[in-house]
GROMACS .gro file of C-alpha atoms in nm:
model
  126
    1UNK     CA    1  12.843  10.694  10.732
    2UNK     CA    2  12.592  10.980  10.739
    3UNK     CA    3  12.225  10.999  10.619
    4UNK     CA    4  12.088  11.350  10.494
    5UNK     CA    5  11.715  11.332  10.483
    6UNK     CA    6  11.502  11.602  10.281
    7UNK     CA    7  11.173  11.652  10.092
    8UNK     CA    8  10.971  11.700  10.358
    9UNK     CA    9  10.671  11.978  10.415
   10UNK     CA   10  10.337  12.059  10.427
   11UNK     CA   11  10.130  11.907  10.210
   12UNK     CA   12   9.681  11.907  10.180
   13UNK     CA   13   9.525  11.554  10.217
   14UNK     CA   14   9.543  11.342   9.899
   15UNK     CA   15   9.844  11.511   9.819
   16UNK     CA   16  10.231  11.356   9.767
   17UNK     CA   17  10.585  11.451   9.886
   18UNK     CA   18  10.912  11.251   9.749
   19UNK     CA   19  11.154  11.236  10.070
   20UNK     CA   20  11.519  11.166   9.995
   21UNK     CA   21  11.831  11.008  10.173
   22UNK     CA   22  12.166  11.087  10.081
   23UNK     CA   23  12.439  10.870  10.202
   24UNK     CA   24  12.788  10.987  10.249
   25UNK     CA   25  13.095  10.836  10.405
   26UNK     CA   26  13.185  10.474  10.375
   27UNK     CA   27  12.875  10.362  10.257
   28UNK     CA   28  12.809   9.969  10.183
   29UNK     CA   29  12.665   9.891   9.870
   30UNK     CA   30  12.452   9.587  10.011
   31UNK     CA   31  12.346   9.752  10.319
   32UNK     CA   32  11.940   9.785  10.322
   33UNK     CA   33  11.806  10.198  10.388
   34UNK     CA   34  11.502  10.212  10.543
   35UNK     CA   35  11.217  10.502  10.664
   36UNK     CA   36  11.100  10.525  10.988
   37UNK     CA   37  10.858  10.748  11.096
   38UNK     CA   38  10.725  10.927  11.402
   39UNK     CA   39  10.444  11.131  11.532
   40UNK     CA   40  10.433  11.363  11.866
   41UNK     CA   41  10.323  11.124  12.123
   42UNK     CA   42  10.377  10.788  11.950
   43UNK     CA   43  10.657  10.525  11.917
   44UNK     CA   44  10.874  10.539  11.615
   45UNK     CA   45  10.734  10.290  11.313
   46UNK     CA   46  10.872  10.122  11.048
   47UNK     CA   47  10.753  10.249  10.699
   48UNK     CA   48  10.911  10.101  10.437
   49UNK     CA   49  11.258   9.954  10.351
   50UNK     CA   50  11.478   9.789  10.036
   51UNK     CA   51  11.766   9.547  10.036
   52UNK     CA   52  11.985   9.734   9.816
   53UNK     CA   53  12.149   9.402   9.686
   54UNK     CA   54  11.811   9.191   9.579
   55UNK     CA   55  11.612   9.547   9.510
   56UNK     CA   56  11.331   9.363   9.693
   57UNK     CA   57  11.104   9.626   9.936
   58UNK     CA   58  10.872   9.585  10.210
   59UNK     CA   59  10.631   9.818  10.358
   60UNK     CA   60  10.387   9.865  10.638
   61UNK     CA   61  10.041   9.781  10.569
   62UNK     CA   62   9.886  10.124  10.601
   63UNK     CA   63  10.143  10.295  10.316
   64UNK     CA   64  10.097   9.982  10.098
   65UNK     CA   65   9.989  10.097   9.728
   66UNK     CA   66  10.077  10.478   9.848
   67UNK     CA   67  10.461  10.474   9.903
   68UNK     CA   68  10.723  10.346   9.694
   69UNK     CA   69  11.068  10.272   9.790
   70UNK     CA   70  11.324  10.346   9.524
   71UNK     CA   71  11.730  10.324   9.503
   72UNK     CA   72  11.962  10.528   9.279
   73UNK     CA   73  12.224  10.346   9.303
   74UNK     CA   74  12.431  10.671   9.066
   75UNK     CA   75  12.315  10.891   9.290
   76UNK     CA   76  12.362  10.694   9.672
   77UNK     CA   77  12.045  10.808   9.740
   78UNK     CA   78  11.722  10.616   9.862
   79UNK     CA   79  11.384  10.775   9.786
   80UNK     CA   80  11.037  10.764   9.926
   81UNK     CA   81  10.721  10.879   9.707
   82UNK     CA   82  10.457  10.909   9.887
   83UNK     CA   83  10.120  10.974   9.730
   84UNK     CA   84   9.770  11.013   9.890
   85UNK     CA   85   9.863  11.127  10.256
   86UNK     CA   86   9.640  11.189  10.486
   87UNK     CA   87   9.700  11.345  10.795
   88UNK     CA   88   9.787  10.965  10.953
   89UNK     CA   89  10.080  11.008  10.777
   90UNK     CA   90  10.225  11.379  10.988
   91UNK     CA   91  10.561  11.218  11.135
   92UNK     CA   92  10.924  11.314  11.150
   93UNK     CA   93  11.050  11.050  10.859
   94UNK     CA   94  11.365  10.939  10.904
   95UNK     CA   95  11.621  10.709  10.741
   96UNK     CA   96  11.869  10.424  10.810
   97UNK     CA   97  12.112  10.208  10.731
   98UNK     CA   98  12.369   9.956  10.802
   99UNK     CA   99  12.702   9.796  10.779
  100UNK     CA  100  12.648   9.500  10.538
  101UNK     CA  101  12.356   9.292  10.434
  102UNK     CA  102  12.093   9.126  10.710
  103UNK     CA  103  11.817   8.876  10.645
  104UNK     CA  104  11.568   9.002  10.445
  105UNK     CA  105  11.316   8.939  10.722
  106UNK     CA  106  11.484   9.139  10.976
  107UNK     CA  107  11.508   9.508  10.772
  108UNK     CA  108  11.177   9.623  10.928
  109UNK     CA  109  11.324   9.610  11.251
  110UNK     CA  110  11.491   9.928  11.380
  111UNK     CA  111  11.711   9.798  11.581
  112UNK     CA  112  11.953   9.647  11.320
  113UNK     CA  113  12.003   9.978  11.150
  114UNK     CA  114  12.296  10.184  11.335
  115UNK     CA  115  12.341  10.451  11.119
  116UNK     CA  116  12.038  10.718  11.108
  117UNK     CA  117  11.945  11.072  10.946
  118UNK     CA  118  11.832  11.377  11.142
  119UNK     CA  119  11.475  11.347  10.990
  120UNK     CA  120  11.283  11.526  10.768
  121UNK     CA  121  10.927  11.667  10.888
  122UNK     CA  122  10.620  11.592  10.678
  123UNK     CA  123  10.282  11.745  10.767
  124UNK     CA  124   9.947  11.648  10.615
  125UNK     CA  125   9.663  11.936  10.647
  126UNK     CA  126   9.267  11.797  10.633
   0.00000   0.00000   0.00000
């Protein structure tokens, strides 16, 4: 399996990017894709995820009501709007997935994912 990432750049505060993943190879069709994100000097965090078989999403508190989470299923492709950065939000965003389907409550966890993209870099100006 292999993730391509893209969509990010640099964007002013209160401004929105749309990241993509693009998932080639032996893909599963239940597997969840999740973002990750991470900034120079901090650990990588969870940002937002979706179980590709229930459609259900989860995020992390600080994106809630900003990012949305989509799936085209057509397309293989996971997407990430993200509207009102701020410059909280400069990270390398990357995504993953997995072989198969994992409890719901789990997908926000990194360590369940083994298959990740190179990362896309999104910068927020003040």
């Amino acid at each position: 399996v292999q993730l391509q990432a893209s969509g990010g750049g640099l964007v002013q505060a209160g401004g929105s990017l749309r990241l993509n993943c693009a998932a080639s190879g032996r893909t599963s069709s239940s597997a969840p894709v999740a973002w990750f994100r991470q900034a120079p000097g901090k650990e990588r965090e969870f940002v937002a995820a979706i179980d590709t078989w229930t459609t259900n999403t989860v995020y992390e508190d600080s994106v809630k009501g900003r990012f949305t989470i989509s799936r085209d299923k057509a397309k293989n492709t996971v997407s990430l709007e993200m509207n009102n950065l701020t410059p909280e939000d400069t990270a390398v965003y990357s995504c993953a997935t997995r072989d198969g389907r994992i409890v719901f409550s789990a997908i926000h966890r990194a360590e369940v994912y083994n298959y990740w993209g190179q990362g896309t870099q999104v910068t927020v100006s003040s």
